[in-house]
mmCIF file of C-alpha atoms in Angstrom:
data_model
loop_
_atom_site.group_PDB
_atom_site.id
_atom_site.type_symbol
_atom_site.label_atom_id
_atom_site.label_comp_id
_atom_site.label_asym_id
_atom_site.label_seq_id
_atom_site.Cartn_x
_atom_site.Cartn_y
_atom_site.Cartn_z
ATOM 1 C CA UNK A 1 -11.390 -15.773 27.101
ATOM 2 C CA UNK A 2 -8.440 -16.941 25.447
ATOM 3 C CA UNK A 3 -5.861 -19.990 25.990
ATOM 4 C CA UNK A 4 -2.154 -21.024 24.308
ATOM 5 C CA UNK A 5 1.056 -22.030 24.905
ATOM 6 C CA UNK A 6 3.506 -19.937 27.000
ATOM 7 C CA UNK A 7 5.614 -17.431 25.384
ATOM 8 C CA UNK A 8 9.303 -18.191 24.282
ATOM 9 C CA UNK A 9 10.580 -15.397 26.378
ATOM 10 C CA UNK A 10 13.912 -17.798 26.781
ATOM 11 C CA UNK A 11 16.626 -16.550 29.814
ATOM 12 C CA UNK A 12 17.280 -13.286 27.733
ATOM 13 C CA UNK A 13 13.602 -11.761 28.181
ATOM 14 C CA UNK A 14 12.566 -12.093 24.558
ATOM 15 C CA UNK A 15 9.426 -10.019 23.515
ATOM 16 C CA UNK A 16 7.197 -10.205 20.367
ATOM 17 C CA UNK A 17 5.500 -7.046 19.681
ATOM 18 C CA UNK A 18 3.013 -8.573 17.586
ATOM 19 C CA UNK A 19 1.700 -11.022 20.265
ATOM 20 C CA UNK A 20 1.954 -7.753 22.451
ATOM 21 C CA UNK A 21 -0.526 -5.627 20.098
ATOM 22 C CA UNK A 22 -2.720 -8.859 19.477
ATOM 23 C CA UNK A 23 -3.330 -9.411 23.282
ATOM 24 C CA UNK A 24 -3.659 -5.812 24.102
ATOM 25 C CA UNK A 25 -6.545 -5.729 21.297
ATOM 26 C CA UNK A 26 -8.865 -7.786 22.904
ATOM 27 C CA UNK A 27 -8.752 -5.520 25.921
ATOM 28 C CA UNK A 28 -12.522 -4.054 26.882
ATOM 29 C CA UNK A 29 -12.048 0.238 26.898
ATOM 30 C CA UNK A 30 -11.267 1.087 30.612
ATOM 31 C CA UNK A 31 -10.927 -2.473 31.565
ATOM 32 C CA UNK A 32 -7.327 -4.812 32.814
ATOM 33 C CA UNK A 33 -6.928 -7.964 31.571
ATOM 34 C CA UNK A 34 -5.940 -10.927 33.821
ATOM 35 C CA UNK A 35 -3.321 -13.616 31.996
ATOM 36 C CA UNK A 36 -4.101 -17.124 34.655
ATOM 37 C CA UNK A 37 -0.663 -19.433 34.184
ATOM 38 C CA UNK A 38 -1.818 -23.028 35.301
ATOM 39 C CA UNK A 39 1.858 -23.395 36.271
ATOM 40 C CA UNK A 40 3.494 -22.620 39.940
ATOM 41 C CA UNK A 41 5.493 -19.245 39.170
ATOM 42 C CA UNK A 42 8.669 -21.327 40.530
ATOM 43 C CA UNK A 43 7.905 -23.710 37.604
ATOM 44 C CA UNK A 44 7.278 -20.859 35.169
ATOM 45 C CA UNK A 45 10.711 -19.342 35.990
ATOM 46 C CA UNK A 46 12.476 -22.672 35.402
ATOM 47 C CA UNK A 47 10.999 -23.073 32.274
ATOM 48 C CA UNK A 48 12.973 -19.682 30.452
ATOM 49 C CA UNK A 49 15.907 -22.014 30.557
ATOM 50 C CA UNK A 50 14.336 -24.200 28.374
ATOM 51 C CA UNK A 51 13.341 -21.116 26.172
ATOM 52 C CA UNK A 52 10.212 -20.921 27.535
ATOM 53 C CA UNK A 53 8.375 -18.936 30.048
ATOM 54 C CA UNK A 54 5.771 -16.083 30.804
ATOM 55 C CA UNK A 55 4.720 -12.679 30.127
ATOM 56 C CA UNK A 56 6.719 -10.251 31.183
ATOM 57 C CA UNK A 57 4.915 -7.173 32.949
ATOM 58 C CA UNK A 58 6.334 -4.253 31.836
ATOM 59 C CA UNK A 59 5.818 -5.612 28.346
ATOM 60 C CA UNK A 60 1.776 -6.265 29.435
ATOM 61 C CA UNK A 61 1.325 -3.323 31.834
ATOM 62 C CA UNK A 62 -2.479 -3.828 31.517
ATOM 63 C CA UNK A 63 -2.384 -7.085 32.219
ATOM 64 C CA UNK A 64 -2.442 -9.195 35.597
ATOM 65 C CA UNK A 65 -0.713 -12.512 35.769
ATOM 66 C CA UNK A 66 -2.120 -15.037 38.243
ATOM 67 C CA UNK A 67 -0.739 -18.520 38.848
ATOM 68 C CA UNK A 68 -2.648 -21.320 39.903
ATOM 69 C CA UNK A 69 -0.997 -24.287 40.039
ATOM 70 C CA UNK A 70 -2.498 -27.505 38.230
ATOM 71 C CA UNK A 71 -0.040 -30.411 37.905
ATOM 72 C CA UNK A 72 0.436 -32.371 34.915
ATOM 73 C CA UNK A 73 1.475 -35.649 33.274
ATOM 74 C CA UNK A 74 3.479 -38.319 35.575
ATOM 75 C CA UNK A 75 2.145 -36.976 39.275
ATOM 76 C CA UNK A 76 -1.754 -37.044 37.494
ATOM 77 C CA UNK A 77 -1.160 -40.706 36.426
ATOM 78 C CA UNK A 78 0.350 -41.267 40.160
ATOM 79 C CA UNK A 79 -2.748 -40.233 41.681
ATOM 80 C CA UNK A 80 -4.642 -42.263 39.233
ATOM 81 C CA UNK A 81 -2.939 -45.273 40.063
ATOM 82 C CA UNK A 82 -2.805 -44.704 43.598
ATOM 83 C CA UNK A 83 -6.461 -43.926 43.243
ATOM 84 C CA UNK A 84 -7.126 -47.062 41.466
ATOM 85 C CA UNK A 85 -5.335 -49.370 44.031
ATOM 86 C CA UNK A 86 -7.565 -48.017 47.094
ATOM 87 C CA UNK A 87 -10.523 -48.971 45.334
ATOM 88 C CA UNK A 88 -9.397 -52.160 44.512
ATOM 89 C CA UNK A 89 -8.305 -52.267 48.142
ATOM 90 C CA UNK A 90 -10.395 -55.750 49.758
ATOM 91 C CA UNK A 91 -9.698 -55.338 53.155
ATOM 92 C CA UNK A 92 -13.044 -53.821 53.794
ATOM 93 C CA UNK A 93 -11.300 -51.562 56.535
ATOM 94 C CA UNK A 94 -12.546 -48.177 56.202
ATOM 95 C CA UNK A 95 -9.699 -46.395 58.075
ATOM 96 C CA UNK A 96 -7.633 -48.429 55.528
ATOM 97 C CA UNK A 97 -9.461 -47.206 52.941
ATOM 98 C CA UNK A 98 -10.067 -43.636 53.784
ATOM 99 C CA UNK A 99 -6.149 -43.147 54.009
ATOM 100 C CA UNK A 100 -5.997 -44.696 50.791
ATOM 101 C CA UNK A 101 -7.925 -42.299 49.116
ATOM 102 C CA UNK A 102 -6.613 -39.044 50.823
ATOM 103 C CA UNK A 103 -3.033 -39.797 49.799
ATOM 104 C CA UNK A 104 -3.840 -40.536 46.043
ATOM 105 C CA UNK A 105 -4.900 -36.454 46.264
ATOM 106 C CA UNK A 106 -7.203 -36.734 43.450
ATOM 107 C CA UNK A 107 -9.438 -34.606 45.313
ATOM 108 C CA UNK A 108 -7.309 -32.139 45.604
ATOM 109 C CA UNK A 109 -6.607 -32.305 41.352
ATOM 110 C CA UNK A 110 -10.282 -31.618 41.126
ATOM 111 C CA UNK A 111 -10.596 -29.002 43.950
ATOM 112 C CA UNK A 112 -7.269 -27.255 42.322
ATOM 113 C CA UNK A 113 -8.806 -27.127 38.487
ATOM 114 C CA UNK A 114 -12.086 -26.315 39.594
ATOM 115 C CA UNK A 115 -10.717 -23.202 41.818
ATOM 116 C CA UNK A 116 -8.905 -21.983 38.804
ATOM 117 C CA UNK A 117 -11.752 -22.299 36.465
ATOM 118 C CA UNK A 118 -13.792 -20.619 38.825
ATOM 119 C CA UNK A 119 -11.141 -17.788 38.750
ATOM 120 C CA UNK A 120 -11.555 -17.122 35.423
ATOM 121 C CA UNK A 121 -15.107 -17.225 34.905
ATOM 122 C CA UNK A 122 -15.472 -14.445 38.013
ATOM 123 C CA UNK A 123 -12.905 -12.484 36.021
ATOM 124 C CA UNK A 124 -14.511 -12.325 33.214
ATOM 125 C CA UNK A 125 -18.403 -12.287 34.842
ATOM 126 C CA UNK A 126 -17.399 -9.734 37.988
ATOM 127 C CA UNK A 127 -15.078 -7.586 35.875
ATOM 128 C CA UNK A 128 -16.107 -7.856 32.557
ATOM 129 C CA UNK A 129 -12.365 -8.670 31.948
ATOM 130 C CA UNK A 130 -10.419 -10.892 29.243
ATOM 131 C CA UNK A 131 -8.519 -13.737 30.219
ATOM 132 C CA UNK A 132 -5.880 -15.033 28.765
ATOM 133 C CA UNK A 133 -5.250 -18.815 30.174
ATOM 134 C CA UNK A 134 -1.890 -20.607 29.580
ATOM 135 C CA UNK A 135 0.456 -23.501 30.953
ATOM 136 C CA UNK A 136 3.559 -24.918 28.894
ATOM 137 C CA UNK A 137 1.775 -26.268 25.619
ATOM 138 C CA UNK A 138 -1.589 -25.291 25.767
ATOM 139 C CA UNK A 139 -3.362 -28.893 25.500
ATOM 140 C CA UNK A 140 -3.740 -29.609 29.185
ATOM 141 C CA UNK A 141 -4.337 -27.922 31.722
ATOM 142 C CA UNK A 142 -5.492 -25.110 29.808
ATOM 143 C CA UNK A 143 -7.926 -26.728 28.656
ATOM 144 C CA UNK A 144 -9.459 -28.016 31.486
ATOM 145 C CA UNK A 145 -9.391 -24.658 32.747
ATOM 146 C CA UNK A 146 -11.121 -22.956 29.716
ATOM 147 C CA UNK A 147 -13.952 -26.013 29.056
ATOM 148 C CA UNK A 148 -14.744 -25.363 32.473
ATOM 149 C CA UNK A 149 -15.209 -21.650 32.939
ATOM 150 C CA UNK A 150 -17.325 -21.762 29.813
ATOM 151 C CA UNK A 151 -19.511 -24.446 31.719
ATOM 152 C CA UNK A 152 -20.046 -22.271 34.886
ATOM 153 C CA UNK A 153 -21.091 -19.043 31.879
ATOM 154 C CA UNK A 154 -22.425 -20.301 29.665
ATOM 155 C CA UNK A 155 -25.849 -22.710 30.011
ATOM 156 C CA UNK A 156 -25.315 -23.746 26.596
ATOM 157 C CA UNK A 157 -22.603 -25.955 27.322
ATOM 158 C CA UNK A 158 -25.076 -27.750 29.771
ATOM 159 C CA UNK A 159 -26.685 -29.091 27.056
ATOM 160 C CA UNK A 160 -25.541 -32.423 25.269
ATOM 161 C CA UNK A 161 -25.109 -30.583 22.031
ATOM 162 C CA UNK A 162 -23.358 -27.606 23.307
ATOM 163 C CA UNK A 163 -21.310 -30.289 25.809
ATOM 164 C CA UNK A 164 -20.266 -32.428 22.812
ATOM 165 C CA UNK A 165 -19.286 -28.983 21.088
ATOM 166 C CA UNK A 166 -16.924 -27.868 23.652
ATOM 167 C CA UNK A 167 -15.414 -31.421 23.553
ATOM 168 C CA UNK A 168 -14.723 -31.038 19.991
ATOM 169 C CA UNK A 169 -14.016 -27.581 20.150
ATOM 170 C CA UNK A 170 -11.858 -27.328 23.066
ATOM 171 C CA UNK A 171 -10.488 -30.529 23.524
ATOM 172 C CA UNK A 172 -10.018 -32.163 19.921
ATOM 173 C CA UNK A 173 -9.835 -29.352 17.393
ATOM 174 C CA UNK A 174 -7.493 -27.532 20.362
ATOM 175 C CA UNK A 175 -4.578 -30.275 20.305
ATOM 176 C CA UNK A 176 -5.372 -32.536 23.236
ATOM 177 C CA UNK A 177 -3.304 -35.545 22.642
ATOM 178 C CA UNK A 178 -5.639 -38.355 23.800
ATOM 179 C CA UNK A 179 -3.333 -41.221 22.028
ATOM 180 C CA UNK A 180 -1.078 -39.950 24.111
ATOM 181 C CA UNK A 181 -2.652 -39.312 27.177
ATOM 182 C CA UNK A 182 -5.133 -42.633 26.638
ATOM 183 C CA UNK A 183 -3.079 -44.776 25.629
ATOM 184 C CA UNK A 184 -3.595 -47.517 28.851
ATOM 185 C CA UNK A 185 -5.589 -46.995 31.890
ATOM 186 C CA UNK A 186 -4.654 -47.322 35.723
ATOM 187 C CA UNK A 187 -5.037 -51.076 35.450
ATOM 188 C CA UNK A 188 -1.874 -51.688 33.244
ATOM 189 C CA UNK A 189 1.381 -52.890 34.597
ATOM 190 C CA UNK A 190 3.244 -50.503 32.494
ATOM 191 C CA UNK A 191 3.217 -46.716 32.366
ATOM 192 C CA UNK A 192 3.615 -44.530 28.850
ATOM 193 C CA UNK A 193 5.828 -41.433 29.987
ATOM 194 C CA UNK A 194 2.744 -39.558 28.299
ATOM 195 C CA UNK A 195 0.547 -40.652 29.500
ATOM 196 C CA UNK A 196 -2.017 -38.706 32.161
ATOM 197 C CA UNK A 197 -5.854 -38.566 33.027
ATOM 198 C CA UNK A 198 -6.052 -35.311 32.049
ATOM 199 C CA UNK A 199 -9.552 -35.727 30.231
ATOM 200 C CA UNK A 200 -10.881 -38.047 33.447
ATOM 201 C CA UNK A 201 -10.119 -35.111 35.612
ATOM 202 C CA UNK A 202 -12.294 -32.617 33.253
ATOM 203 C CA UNK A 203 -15.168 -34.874 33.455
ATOM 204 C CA UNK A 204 -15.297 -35.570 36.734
ATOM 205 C CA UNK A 205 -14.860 -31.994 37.703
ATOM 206 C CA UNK A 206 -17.833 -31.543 35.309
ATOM 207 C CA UNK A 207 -20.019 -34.446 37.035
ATOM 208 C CA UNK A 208 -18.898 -32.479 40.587
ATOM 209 C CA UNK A 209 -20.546 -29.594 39.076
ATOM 210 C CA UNK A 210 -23.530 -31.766 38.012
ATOM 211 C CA UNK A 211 -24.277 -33.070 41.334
ATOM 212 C CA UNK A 212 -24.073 -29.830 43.076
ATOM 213 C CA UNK A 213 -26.231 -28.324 40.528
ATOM 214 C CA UNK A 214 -28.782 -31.536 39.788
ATOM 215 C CA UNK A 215 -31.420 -29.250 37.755
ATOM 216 C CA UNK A 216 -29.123 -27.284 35.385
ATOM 217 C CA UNK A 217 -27.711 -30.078 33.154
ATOM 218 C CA UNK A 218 -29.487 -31.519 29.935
ATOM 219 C CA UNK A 219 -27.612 -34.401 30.285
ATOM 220 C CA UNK A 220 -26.791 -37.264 33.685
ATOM 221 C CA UNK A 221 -24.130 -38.921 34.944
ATOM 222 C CA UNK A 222 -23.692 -41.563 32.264
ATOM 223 C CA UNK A 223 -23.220 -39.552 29.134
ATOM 224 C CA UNK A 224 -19.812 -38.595 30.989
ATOM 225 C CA UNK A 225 -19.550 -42.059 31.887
ATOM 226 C CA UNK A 226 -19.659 -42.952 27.725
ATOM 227 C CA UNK A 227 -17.096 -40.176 27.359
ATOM 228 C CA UNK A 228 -14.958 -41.443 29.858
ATOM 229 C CA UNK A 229 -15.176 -45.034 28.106
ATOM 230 C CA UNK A 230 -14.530 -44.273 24.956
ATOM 231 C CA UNK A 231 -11.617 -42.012 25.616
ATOM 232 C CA UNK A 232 -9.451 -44.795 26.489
ATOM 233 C CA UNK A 233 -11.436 -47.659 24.131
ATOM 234 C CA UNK A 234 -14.114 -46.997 21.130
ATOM 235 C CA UNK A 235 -14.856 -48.615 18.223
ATOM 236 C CA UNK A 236 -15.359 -44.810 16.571
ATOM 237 C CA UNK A 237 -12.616 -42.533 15.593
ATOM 238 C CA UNK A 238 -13.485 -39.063 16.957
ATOM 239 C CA UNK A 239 -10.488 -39.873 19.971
ATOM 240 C CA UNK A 240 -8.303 -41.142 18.070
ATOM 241 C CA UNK A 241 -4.875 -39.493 17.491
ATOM 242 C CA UNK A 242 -3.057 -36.668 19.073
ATOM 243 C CA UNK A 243 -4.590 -34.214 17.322
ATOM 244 C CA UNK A 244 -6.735 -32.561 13.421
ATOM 245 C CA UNK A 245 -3.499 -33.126 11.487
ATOM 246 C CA UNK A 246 -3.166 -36.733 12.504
ATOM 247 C CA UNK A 247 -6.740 -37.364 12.446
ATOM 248 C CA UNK A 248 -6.731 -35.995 8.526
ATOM 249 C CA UNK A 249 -4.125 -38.140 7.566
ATOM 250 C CA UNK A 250 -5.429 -41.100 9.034
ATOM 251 C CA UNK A 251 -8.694 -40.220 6.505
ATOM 252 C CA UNK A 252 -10.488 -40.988 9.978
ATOM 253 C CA UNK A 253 -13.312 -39.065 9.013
ATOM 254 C CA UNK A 254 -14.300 -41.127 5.554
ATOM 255 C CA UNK A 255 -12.596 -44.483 7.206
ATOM 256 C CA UNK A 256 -14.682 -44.375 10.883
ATOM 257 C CA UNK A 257 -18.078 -43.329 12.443
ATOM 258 C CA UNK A 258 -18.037 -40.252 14.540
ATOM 259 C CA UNK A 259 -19.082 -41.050 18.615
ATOM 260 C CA UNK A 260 -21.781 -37.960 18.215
ATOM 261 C CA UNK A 261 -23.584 -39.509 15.424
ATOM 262 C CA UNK A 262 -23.734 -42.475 17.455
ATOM 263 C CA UNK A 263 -24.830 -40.790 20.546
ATOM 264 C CA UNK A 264 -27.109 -38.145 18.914
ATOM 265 C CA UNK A 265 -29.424 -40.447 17.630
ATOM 266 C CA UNK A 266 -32.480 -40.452 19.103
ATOM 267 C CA UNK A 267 -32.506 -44.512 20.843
ATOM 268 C CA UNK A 268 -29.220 -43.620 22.548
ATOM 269 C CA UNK A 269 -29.809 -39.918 23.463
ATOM 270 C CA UNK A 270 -32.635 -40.994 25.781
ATOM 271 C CA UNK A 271 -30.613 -42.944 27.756
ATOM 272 C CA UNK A 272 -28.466 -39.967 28.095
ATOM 273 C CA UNK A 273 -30.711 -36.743 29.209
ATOM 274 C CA UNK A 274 -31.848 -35.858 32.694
ATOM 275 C CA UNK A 275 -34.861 -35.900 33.922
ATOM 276 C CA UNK A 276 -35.030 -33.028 36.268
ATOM 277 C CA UNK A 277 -33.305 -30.566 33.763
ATOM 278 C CA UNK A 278 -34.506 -27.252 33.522
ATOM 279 C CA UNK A 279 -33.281 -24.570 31.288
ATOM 280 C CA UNK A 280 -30.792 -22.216 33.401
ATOM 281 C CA UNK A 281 -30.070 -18.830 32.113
ATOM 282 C CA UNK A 282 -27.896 -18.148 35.371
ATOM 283 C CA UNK A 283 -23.784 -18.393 35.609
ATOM 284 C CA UNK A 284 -23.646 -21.347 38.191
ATOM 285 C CA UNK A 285 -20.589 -21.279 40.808
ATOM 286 C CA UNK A 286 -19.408 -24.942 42.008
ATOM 287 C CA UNK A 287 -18.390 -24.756 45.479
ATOM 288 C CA UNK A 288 -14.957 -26.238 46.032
ATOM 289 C CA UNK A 289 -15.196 -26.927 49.941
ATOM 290 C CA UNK A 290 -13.994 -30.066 50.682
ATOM 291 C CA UNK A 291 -17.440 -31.288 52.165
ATOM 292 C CA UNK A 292 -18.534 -30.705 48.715
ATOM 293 C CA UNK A 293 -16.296 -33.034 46.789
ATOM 294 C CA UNK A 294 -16.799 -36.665 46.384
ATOM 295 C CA UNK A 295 -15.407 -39.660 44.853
ATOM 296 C CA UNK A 296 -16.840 -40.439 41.482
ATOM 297 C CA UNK A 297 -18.880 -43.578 42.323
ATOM 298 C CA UNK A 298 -20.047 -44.509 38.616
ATOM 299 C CA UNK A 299 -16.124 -44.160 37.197
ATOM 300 C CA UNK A 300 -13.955 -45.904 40.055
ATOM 301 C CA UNK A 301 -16.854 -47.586 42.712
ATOM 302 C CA UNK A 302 -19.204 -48.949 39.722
ATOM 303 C CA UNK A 303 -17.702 -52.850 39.654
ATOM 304 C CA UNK A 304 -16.210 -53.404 43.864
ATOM 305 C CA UNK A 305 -17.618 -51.627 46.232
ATOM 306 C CA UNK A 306 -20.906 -52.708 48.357
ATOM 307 C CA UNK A 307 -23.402 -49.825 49.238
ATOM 308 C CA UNK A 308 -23.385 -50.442 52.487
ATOM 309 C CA UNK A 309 -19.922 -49.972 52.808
ATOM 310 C CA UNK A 310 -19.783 -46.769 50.741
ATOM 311 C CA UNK A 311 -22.747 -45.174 52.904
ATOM 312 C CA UNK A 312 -20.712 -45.928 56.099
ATOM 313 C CA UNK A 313 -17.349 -44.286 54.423
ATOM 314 C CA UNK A 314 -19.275 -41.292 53.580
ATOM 315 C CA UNK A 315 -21.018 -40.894 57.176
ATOM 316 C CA UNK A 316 -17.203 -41.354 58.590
ATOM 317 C CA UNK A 317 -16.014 -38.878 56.008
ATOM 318 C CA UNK A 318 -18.244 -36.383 56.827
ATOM 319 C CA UNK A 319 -17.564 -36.716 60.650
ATOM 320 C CA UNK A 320 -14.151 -35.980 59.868
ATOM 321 C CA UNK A 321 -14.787 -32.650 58.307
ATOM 322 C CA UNK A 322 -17.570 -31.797 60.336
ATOM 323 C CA UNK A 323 -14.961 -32.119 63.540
ATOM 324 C CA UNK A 324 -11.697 -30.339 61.696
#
């Protein structure tokens, strides 16, 4: 599995025969390759007038392009907001409430990234094929995508070390722009044009996976919790900047404490491991029905909402997709 920008084909259909061969090479013998564009192709298209755009086939004859459509930046931090505000909503009325939530489509954010990480990993489990994932930069959605898929393969990354290593791996060392994309929360009055919950999505696709799969994780609910935290405010330095290059010249690593020191020490890491975990050798597939999704009570329900109000939402949500 592979993931990067798209390719500068620009309106006139550029092609680079290196990036050609290099693609082509990591192509099992007998096998097709599948290249997933987290873009809508109407999207894609737009974006050779920018000088931008996507593989073109008869250029990548054994390859497959597959869109799946994962939005980005400004409708993200919408649906935050929006999300945000029907929590905060008072009123105790559930209809009220329930309406709320279904129009902030976060849901749907998480059912979308989930179904196209899911895509992936059966391409590359089912088929034995290479993927190649890809939106406009390569630091968003792509990522999301890629951390993902490796979490449904591979058990390691169930584990708090290997977790903590795909963070760093796929997330820092990969370009993710969290003083960008972190640089207020849902709560402030103002919104940075950069600014998205791309990260908060990952984890709480990842905690979706956890609850659906209770046994298979090393660590629980609040180590994502502490991720989620310190994302957006930390008195380390491993979030800080856009991405290695900044992070180097800010000396951050001689001038600041790294968050997995902190964590990996054996006080804290208690407070993060699970109980029932048992060592899974198996690929795990999250089911992305809607009766399987929830609201991420320990993130946006932690500090306003009483139980018995939740338990009552829930019973009244699941009527409603019992009876669709």
């Amino acid at each position: 599995m592979m993931r990067s920008s798209q390719p500068l084909t620009g309106t006139n259909g550029r092609r680079c025969k290196e990036d050609e061969k290099l693609i082509n090479a990591t192509l099992r013998p007998g096998k097709r390759g599948y290249i997933i564009d987290t873009r809508s192709l109407n999207v894609a298209q737009q974006a050779r007038a920018k000088g931008g755009g996507f593989e073109q086939e008869a250029h990548y004859p054994q390859w497959r392009r597959i869109h799946k459509c994962i939005e980005r930046f400004n409708i993200l931090q919408e649906s935050l907001i929006k999300l945000v505000e029907a929590c905060n909503d008072q009123s105790h009325n559930m209809d009220r409430w329930l309406s709320k939530l279904e129009a902030s489509n976060w849901l749907t954010h998480i059912k979308e990234i989930l179904t196209a990480a899911c895509l992936a990993a059966q391409c590359i489990d089912r088929e034995g094929a290479s993927v190649l994932v890809h939106g406009t930069e390569g630091t968003d959605s792509t990522l999301q995508v890629t951390s993902l898929a490796q979490i449904i393969l591979d058990p390691s990354c169930r584990t708090i070390r290997g977790f903590e290593s795909l963070v760093v791996r796929e997330w820092l060392q990969a370009g993710h722009p969290f003083q960008q994309r972190c640089a207020q929360s849902a709560y402030s009055n103002s919104k940075q044009k950069w600014e998205a919950p791309v990260f908060l999505l990952f984890l709480d696709c990842v905690w979706q996976i956890l609850r659906q799969f209770p046994c298979s994780f090393e660590f629980n609910e609040q180590f994502l919790i502490m991720l989620f935290e310190h994302a957006y405010a930390s008195q380390f330095g491993t979030f800080l900047g856009n991405n290695e290059n900044e992070r180097s010249k800010l000396k951050l690593p001689q001038k600041t404490m790294s968050l997995w020191s902190w964590v990996n020490r054996s006080e804290e890491l208690s407070k993060f491991q699970n109980p029932l975990f048992e060592a899974n050798s198996l690929v795990i597939w999250p089911s992305v029905a809607p009766q399987s999704l929830q609201l991420w009570e320990g993130v946006f329900l932690r500090w306003n909402r009483p139980s018995k109000f939740l338990d009552e939402a829930h019973e009244e949500m699941n009527n409603i997709i019992k009876y669709n």
